[in-house]
mmCIF file of C-alpha atoms and ligand atoms in Angstrom:
data_model
loop_
_atom_site.group_PDB
_atom_site.id
_atom_site.type_symbol
_atom_site.label_atom_id
_atom_site.label_comp_id
_atom_site.label_asym_id
_atom_site.label_seq_id
_atom_site.Cartn_x
_atom_site.Cartn_y
_atom_site.Cartn_z
ATOM 1 C CA MET A 11 -20.989 0.924 22.223
ATOM 2 C CA GLU A 12 -20.959 -1.586 19.818
ATOM 3 C CA LEU A 13 -22.440 -0.277 16.755
ATOM 4 C CA LEU A 14 -22.860 -1.889 12.881
ATOM 5 C CA GLY A 15 -21.054 -0.105 10.335
ATOM 6 C CA ILE A 16 -21.376 -0.589 6.274
ATOM 7 C CA ASP A 17 -19.195 0.949 3.694
ATOM 8 C CA ILE A 18 -21.026 0.677 0.658
ATOM 9 C CA GLY A 19 -18.846 0.661 -2.606
ATOM 10 C CA GLY A 20 -19.237 0.344 -6.063
ATOM 11 C CA SER A 21 -17.680 -3.261 -6.197
ATOM 12 C CA GLY A 22 -18.414 -4.441 -2.736
ATOM 13 C CA ILE A 23 -20.508 -3.874 0.177
ATOM 14 C CA LYS A 24 -18.755 -4.156 3.628
ATOM 15 C CA GLY A 25 -20.171 -4.262 7.014
ATOM 16 C CA ALA A 26 -18.525 -5.407 10.801
ATOM 17 C CA LEU A 27 -19.537 -4.926 14.513
ATOM 18 C CA VAL A 28 -17.138 -1.614 15.805
ATOM 19 C CA ASN A 29 -16.917 -0.416 19.110
ATOM 20 C CA ALA A 30 -17.765 3.398 18.309
ATOM 21 C CA GLU A 31 -15.940 4.725 21.254
ATOM 22 C CA THR A 32 -12.624 3.631 20.291
ATOM 23 C CA GLY A 33 -12.814 2.862 16.915
ATOM 24 C CA GLU A 34 -12.084 -0.791 17.061
ATOM 25 C CA MET A 35 -13.495 -3.467 14.823
ATOM 26 C CA LEU A 36 -15.067 -6.322 17.268
ATOM 27 C CA THR A 37 -15.977 -8.894 14.343
ATOM 28 C CA ASP A 38 -14.351 -9.849 10.839
ATOM 29 C CA ARG A 39 -15.635 -7.897 7.993
ATOM 30 C CA PHE A 40 -18.610 -9.771 5.842
ATOM 31 C CA ARG A 41 -18.170 -8.565 2.560
ATOM 32 C CA ILE A 42 -21.058 -9.072 -0.690
ATOM 33 C CA PRO A 43 -20.177 -8.101 -3.998
ATOM 34 C CA THR A 44 -22.283 -4.523 -5.163
ATOM 35 C CA PRO A 45 -25.256 -6.053 -7.619
ATOM 36 C CA LYS A 46 -24.290 -5.618 -10.757
ATOM 37 C CA SER A 47 -27.266 -3.274 -11.604
ATOM 38 C CA ARG A 48 -25.902 -0.955 -8.971
ATOM 39 C CA LYS A 49 -29.817 0.303 -8.467
ATOM 40 C CA PRO A 50 -31.790 0.989 -4.720
ATOM 41 C CA GLU A 51 -33.513 -2.469 -4.449
ATOM 42 C CA ALA A 52 -30.923 -4.823 -5.245
ATOM 43 C CA MET A 53 -28.335 -2.819 -3.000
ATOM 44 C CA ALA A 54 -31.381 -2.660 -0.302
ATOM 45 C CA GLU A 55 -31.448 -6.429 -0.538
ATOM 46 C CA VAL A 56 -27.692 -7.082 0.078
ATOM 47 C CA ILE A 57 -27.954 -4.286 2.888
ATOM 48 C CA LYS A 58 -30.265 -6.702 4.716
ATOM 49 C CA GLN A 59 -28.159 -9.727 4.367
ATOM 50 C CA ILE A 60 -25.150 -7.958 6.016
ATOM 51 C CA VAL A 61 -27.262 -6.677 9.242
ATOM 52 C CA ASP A 62 -28.751 -10.225 9.222
ATOM 53 C CA HIS A 63 -25.403 -11.977 9.142
ATOM 54 C CA PHE A 64 -24.546 -10.040 12.316
ATOM 55 C CA ASP A 65 -27.868 -11.084 14.132
ATOM 56 C CA TYR A 66 -27.743 -7.326 15.724
ATOM 57 C CA GLU A 67 -30.005 -4.772 17.402
ATOM 58 C CA GLY A 68 -29.709 -1.514 16.939
ATOM 59 C CA PRO A 69 -28.573 1.501 14.580
ATOM 60 C CA VAL A 70 -26.451 1.401 11.860
ATOM 61 C CA GLY A 71 -24.051 3.690 10.123
ATOM 62 C CA CYS A 72 -23.523 3.839 6.592
ATOM 63 C CA GLY A 73 -20.708 5.209 4.206
ATOM 64 C CA PHE A 74 -22.410 5.690 1.102
ATOM 65 C CA PRO A 75 -20.371 6.386 -2.897
ATOM 66 C CA THR A 76 -21.934 9.515 -3.641
ATOM 67 C CA ILE A 77 -22.721 13.237 -2.266
ATOM 68 C CA VAL A 78 -25.540 12.527 0.415
ATOM 69 C CA LYS A 79 -27.142 15.459 2.486
ATOM 70 C CA ASN A 80 -29.687 14.477 5.194
ATOM 71 C CA GLY A 81 -30.066 11.054 4.339
ATOM 72 C CA VAL A 82 -30.754 11.655 0.737
ATOM 73 C CA CYS A 83 -28.644 10.651 -2.244
ATOM 74 C CA MET A 84 -27.673 14.190 -4.412
ATOM 75 C CA SER A 85 -25.420 12.419 -6.855
ATOM 76 C CA PRO A 86 -25.366 9.330 -8.726
ATOM 77 C CA GLY A 87 -21.099 8.928 -8.378
ATOM 78 C CA ASN A 88 -20.452 5.349 -9.806
ATOM 79 C CA LEU A 89 -24.113 3.817 -9.268
ATOM 80 C CA ASP A 90 -26.930 3.993 -11.389
ATOM 81 C CA GLU A 91 -28.806 7.398 -11.399
ATOM 82 C CA SER A 92 -32.195 5.822 -10.470
ATOM 83 C CA TRP A 93 -30.372 6.641 -7.216
ATOM 84 C CA VAL A 94 -30.451 10.476 -7.359
ATOM 85 C CA GLY A 95 -33.245 11.988 -4.754
ATOM 86 C CA VAL A 96 -33.733 9.081 -2.959
ATOM 87 C CA ASN A 97 -33.690 8.754 0.939
ATOM 88 C CA ILE A 98 -31.057 6.430 1.733
ATOM 89 C CA ASP A 99 -32.061 6.204 5.122
ATOM 90 C CA GLU A 100 -35.738 5.568 4.983
ATOM 91 C CA LEU A 101 -34.947 2.788 1.945
ATOM 92 C CA PHE A 102 -32.776 0.807 4.156
ATOM 93 C CA THR A 103 -34.775 1.017 6.982
ATOM 94 C CA ALA A 104 -37.886 -0.208 5.344
ATOM 95 C CA ALA A 105 -35.736 -3.102 3.928
ATOM 96 C CA THR A 106 -34.139 -4.025 7.204
ATOM 97 C CA GLY A 107 -36.084 -2.462 10.144
ATOM 98 C CA HIS A 108 -32.875 -1.068 11.603
ATOM 99 C CA GLU A 109 -32.352 2.810 12.028
ATOM 100 C CA PHE A 110 -29.659 4.034 9.433
ATOM 101 C CA THR A 111 -27.289 6.928 9.679
ATOM 102 C CA VAL A 112 -26.123 7.318 5.822
ATOM 103 C CA VAL A 113 -22.965 9.829 5.110
ATOM 104 C CA ASN A 114 -20.431 10.260 2.438
ATOM 105 C CA ASP A 115 -18.298 7.522 2.307
ATOM 106 C CA ALA A 116 -14.914 9.266 1.944
ATOM 107 C CA ASP A 117 -16.168 11.552 4.955
ATOM 108 C CA ALA A 118 -17.133 8.286 7.290
ATOM 109 C CA ALA A 119 -13.624 7.058 6.086
ATOM 110 C CA GLY A 120 -11.795 10.479 7.402
ATOM 111 C CA TYR A 121 -14.091 10.486 10.369
ATOM 112 C CA ALA A 122 -12.504 7.057 11.534
ATOM 113 C CA SER A 123 -8.550 8.715 11.118
ATOM 114 C CA MET A 124 -9.308 12.069 12.258
ATOM 115 C CA ASN A 125 -10.636 10.130 15.236
ATOM 116 C CA TYR A 126 -8.417 7.214 16.068
ATOM 117 C CA GLY A 127 -5.723 7.162 12.898
ATOM 118 C CA VAL A 128 -2.879 9.430 11.559
ATOM 119 C CA GLY A 129 -5.302 12.022 11.621
ATOM 120 C CA LYS A 130 -6.090 12.402 15.470
ATOM 121 C CA GLY A 131 -5.229 15.668 16.981
ATOM 122 C CA LYS A 132 -3.885 16.828 13.189
ATOM 123 C CA GLU A 133 -4.878 21.065 13.007
ATOM 124 C CA GLY A 134 -4.999 22.838 9.937
ATOM 125 C CA LEU A 135 -6.749 21.146 6.328
ATOM 126 C CA VAL A 136 -6.478 17.716 6.079
ATOM 127 C CA ILE A 137 -7.616 15.846 3.424
ATOM 128 C CA MET A 138 -8.669 12.071 3.166
ATOM 129 C CA ILE A 139 -8.364 10.439 -0.228
ATOM 130 C CA THR A 140 -10.062 7.304 -0.905
ATOM 131 C CA ILE A 141 -9.386 5.334 -3.880
ATOM 132 C CA GLY A 142 -11.979 2.890 -5.423
ATOM 133 C CA THR A 143 -14.119 2.581 -7.818
ATOM 134 C CA GLY A 144 -14.360 6.148 -7.904
ATOM 135 C CA LEU A 145 -11.946 8.948 -5.875
ATOM 136 C CA GLY A 146 -13.349 10.266 -2.602
ATOM 137 C CA SER A 147 -12.438 13.122 -0.675
ATOM 138 C CA GLY A 148 -12.943 14.147 2.899
ATOM 139 C CA ALA A 149 -12.026 17.730 3.803
ATOM 140 C CA PHE A 150 -11.389 18.174 7.612
ATOM 141 C CA PHE A 151 -10.397 21.610 8.952
ATOM 142 C CA ASN A 152 -9.132 21.771 12.576
ATOM 143 C CA GLY A 153 -10.562 18.417 13.090
ATOM 144 C CA LYS A 154 -13.886 19.634 12.131
ATOM 145 C CA LEU A 155 -15.530 17.729 8.988
ATOM 146 C CA LEU A 156 -16.638 20.080 5.709
ATOM 147 C CA PRO A 157 -19.035 17.402 3.948
ATOM 148 C CA ASN A 158 -19.390 16.311 0.456
ATOM 149 C CA PHE A 159 -15.794 17.479 -0.773
ATOM 150 C CA GLU A 160 -16.159 16.184 -4.060
ATOM 151 C CA LEU A 161 -12.155 16.159 -5.440
ATOM 152 C CA GLY A 162 -12.933 13.290 -7.832
ATOM 153 C CA GLN A 163 -15.229 15.560 -9.951
ATOM 154 C CA ILE A 164 -12.750 17.569 -11.023
ATOM 155 C CA PRO A 165 -12.568 17.722 -15.104
ATOM 156 C CA TYR A 166 -9.588 16.533 -16.785
ATOM 157 C CA LYS A 167 -8.332 15.677 -20.250
ATOM 158 C CA GLY A 168 -11.650 15.488 -21.980
ATOM 159 C CA TYR A 169 -12.615 13.243 -19.065
ATOM 160 C CA LYS A 170 -15.949 14.537 -17.509
ATOM 161 C CA LYS A 171 -14.435 13.667 -13.889
ATOM 162 C CA ILE A 172 -10.733 12.833 -13.007
ATOM 163 C CA GLU A 173 -11.526 9.819 -11.462
ATOM 164 C CA LEU A 174 -12.457 8.134 -14.568
ATOM 165 C CA TRP A 175 -8.739 8.243 -15.196
ATOM 166 C CA ALA A 176 -7.018 8.288 -11.746
ATOM 167 C CA ALA A 177 -9.180 5.579 -9.736
ATOM 168 C CA ALA A 178 -8.674 1.689 -8.980
ATOM 169 C CA SER A 179 -11.214 1.600 -11.519
ATOM 170 C CA ALA A 180 -9.374 3.324 -14.034
ATOM 171 C CA LYS A 181 -6.230 1.127 -13.328
ATOM 172 C CA GLU A 182 -8.463 -2.221 -13.569
ATOM 173 C CA ARG A 183 -10.042 -1.199 -17.086
ATOM 174 C CA GLU A 184 -6.566 -0.240 -18.806
ATOM 175 C CA ASN A 185 -4.788 -2.730 -17.268
ATOM 176 C CA LEU A 186 -2.040 -0.152 -16.048
ATOM 177 C CA SER A 187 0.747 -1.107 -13.683
ATOM 178 C CA PHE A 188 0.901 0.522 -10.545
ATOM 179 C CA GLU A 189 3.660 2.421 -12.175
ATOM 180 C CA LYS A 190 1.483 3.803 -14.873
ATOM 181 C CA TRP A 191 -0.963 4.472 -12.641
ATOM 182 C CA GLY A 192 0.757 5.620 -9.896
ATOM 183 C CA LYS A 193 2.206 8.772 -12.156
ATOM 184 C CA ARG A 194 -1.513 9.048 -12.910
ATOM 185 C CA PHE A 195 -2.680 9.649 -9.277
ATOM 186 C CA ASN A 196 0.204 11.761 -8.322
ATOM 187 C CA LYS A 197 -1.167 13.937 -10.883
ATOM 188 C CA PHE A 198 -4.607 13.772 -9.063
ATOM 189 C CA LEU A 199 -2.662 14.908 -5.931
ATOM 190 C CA LYS A 200 -0.815 17.529 -7.314
ATOM 191 C CA LEU A 201 -3.995 19.260 -8.535
ATOM 192 C CA VAL A 202 -5.879 18.931 -5.501
ATOM 193 C CA GLU A 203 -2.658 20.784 -3.686
ATOM 194 C CA THR A 204 -3.082 23.530 -6.152
ATOM 195 C CA ILE A 205 -6.440 23.721 -5.429
ATOM 196 C CA VAL A 206 -7.214 23.609 -1.848
ATOM 197 C CA ALA A 207 -3.272 23.552 -0.219
ATOM 198 C CA PRO A 208 -3.826 21.303 2.586
ATOM 199 C CA ASP A 209 -1.698 20.783 5.178
ATOM 200 C CA LEU A 210 -1.713 16.574 5.265
ATOM 201 C CA ILE A 211 -3.437 14.125 2.936
ATOM 202 C CA ILE A 212 -4.224 10.834 4.112
ATOM 203 C CA ILE A 213 -4.644 7.952 1.460
ATOM 204 C CA GLY A 214 -7.369 5.246 2.245
ATOM 205 C CA GLY A 215 -9.948 3.154 0.341
ATOM 206 C CA GLY A 216 -9.517 -0.287 -0.805
ATOM 207 C CA THR A 217 -5.896 0.455 -3.349
ATOM 208 C CA SER A 218 -4.224 2.125 0.095
ATOM 209 C CA LYS A 219 -3.419 -1.859 0.587
ATOM 210 C CA LYS A 220 -0.919 -1.400 -1.839
ATOM 211 C CA TRP A 221 0.538 1.249 -0.624
ATOM 212 C CA LYS A 222 4.059 -0.210 -1.055
ATOM 213 C CA GLU A 223 3.535 -0.566 -4.849
ATOM 214 C CA PHE A 224 2.646 3.181 -5.272
ATOM 215 C CA ASN A 225 3.983 5.099 -2.838
ATOM 216 C CA HIS A 226 7.110 6.187 -4.817
ATOM 217 C CA LEU A 227 5.364 7.634 -7.268
ATOM 218 C CA ILE A 228 3.753 10.420 -5.025
ATOM 219 C CA ASP A 229 5.780 13.615 -5.199
ATOM 220 C CA ILE A 230 4.057 16.547 -4.006
ATOM 221 C CA GLU A 231 5.270 19.475 -1.371
ATOM 222 C CA THR A 232 2.257 17.959 0.890
ATOM 223 C CA ASP A 233 2.662 15.173 3.630
ATOM 224 C CA VAL A 234 1.025 12.339 2.273
ATOM 225 C CA VAL A 235 0.578 9.594 4.632
ATOM 226 C CA LYS A 236 -1.493 5.910 4.582
ATOM 227 C CA ALA A 237 -4.741 5.692 6.561
ATOM 228 C CA GLU A 238 -3.138 2.771 8.883
ATOM 229 C CA LEU A 239 -6.887 1.550 9.488
ATOM 230 C CA MET A 240 -6.795 0.930 5.420
ATOM 231 C CA ASN A 241 -9.989 0.144 3.703
ATOM 232 C CA HIS A 242 -11.594 -0.458 7.320
ATOM 233 C CA ALA A 243 -11.581 3.526 7.828
ATOM 234 C CA GLY A 244 -14.916 3.574 5.873
ATOM 235 C CA ILE A 245 -16.643 0.620 8.133
ATOM 236 C CA ILE A 246 -15.130 2.105 11.363
ATOM 237 C CA GLY A 247 -15.907 6.143 10.371
ATOM 238 C CA ALA A 248 -19.809 4.663 9.444
ATOM 239 C CA ALA A 249 -20.337 3.652 12.900
ATOM 240 C CA VAL A 250 -18.734 6.679 14.522
ATOM 241 C CA ALA A 251 -20.974 8.677 12.596
ATOM 242 C CA CYS A 252 -23.444 7.173 13.337
ATOM 243 C CA LEU A 253 -23.114 6.985 17.252
ATOM 244 C CA ARG A 254 -22.108 10.928 16.767
ATOM 245 C CA GLU A 255 -25.158 11.973 15.123
ATOM 246 C CA HIS A 256 -27.338 9.910 17.267
ATOM 247 C CA HIS A 257 -25.736 11.794 20.312
ATOM 248 C CA HIS A 258 -25.598 15.447 19.286
ATOM 249 C CA GLY A 259 -28.083 15.579 16.394
ATOM 250 C CA HIS A 260 -24.680 16.172 13.549
ATOM 251 C CA LEU A 261 -21.539 15.072 12.657
ATOM 252 C CA SER A 262 -18.491 17.179 14.146
HETATM 253 C C1 BGC B 10 -18.614 10.217 -5.633
HETATM 254 C C2 BGC B 10 -17.651 10.577 -4.189
HETATM 255 C C3 BGC B 10 -17.643 8.949 -3.364
HETATM 256 C C4 BGC B 10 -16.391 8.494 -4.187
HETATM 257 C C5 BGC B 10 -16.163 7.308 -3.556
HETATM 258 C C6 BGC B 10 -17.377 9.266 -6.491
HETATM 259 O O1 BGC B 10 -17.635 9.145 -7.545
HETATM 260 O O2 BGC B 10 -18.825 11.332 -6.195
HETATM 261 O O3 BGC B 10 -18.996 11.423 -3.767
HETATM 262 O O4 BGC B 10 -17.064 9.388 -2.031
HETATM 263 O O5 BGC B 10 -16.817 8.410 -5.667
HETATM 264 O O6 BGC B 10 -16.655 6.270 -3.859
#
């Protein structure tokens, strides 16, 4: 089944048509920068432009960079505070006329990897970490999603949340080399390992494209692998989540 998947991030909003049964991307990725305000109306307008670009009829799956419960935004993440409490499904449906299924972005990326990527068939606790504007996390136990894990929110060294110190946006803001930033990221992974003792960690998000530049700095006990769907995992996972929710009524 061909579905439109959209991945919303702090710096870009990306979409593509996906075969939600095989996890294959059927078109090129179409990307529009996230509006600077990061406010609901401005972002809904970009969603409309992306949907229109594909000349597509049908439901849309969408990964969203905050805690999402039943389609409602529950935390600001790195977006504008005014998102909290907004029913994202309804807002995007009103803007586009399409039915939307919205889930957390890292949960969506993990979902793609667990179904079609390196996580396929992996038992135990698998944690997907996405590196972008924030640090996202998706947790799967024996293949089943535990929604809205928020490992990037751990307070660290006077920072309100560790993602402010160790995400890609911190690297950019402080102009850090991969060597310097990679050490921070490894520290984050060490904390994750201490807190949840995963069996496998999968690295996705925009910065996973640069895996070769920092993977030598990762030094923890747990196996750490790159999501081979890389930053497409968010788009593919969003489409897959949409298919599953339509057919089973919930994300499993
Ligand atoms: C949010 C998460 C999100 C992550 C990556 C964080 O700021 O709290 O919900 O998954 O950014 O976008």
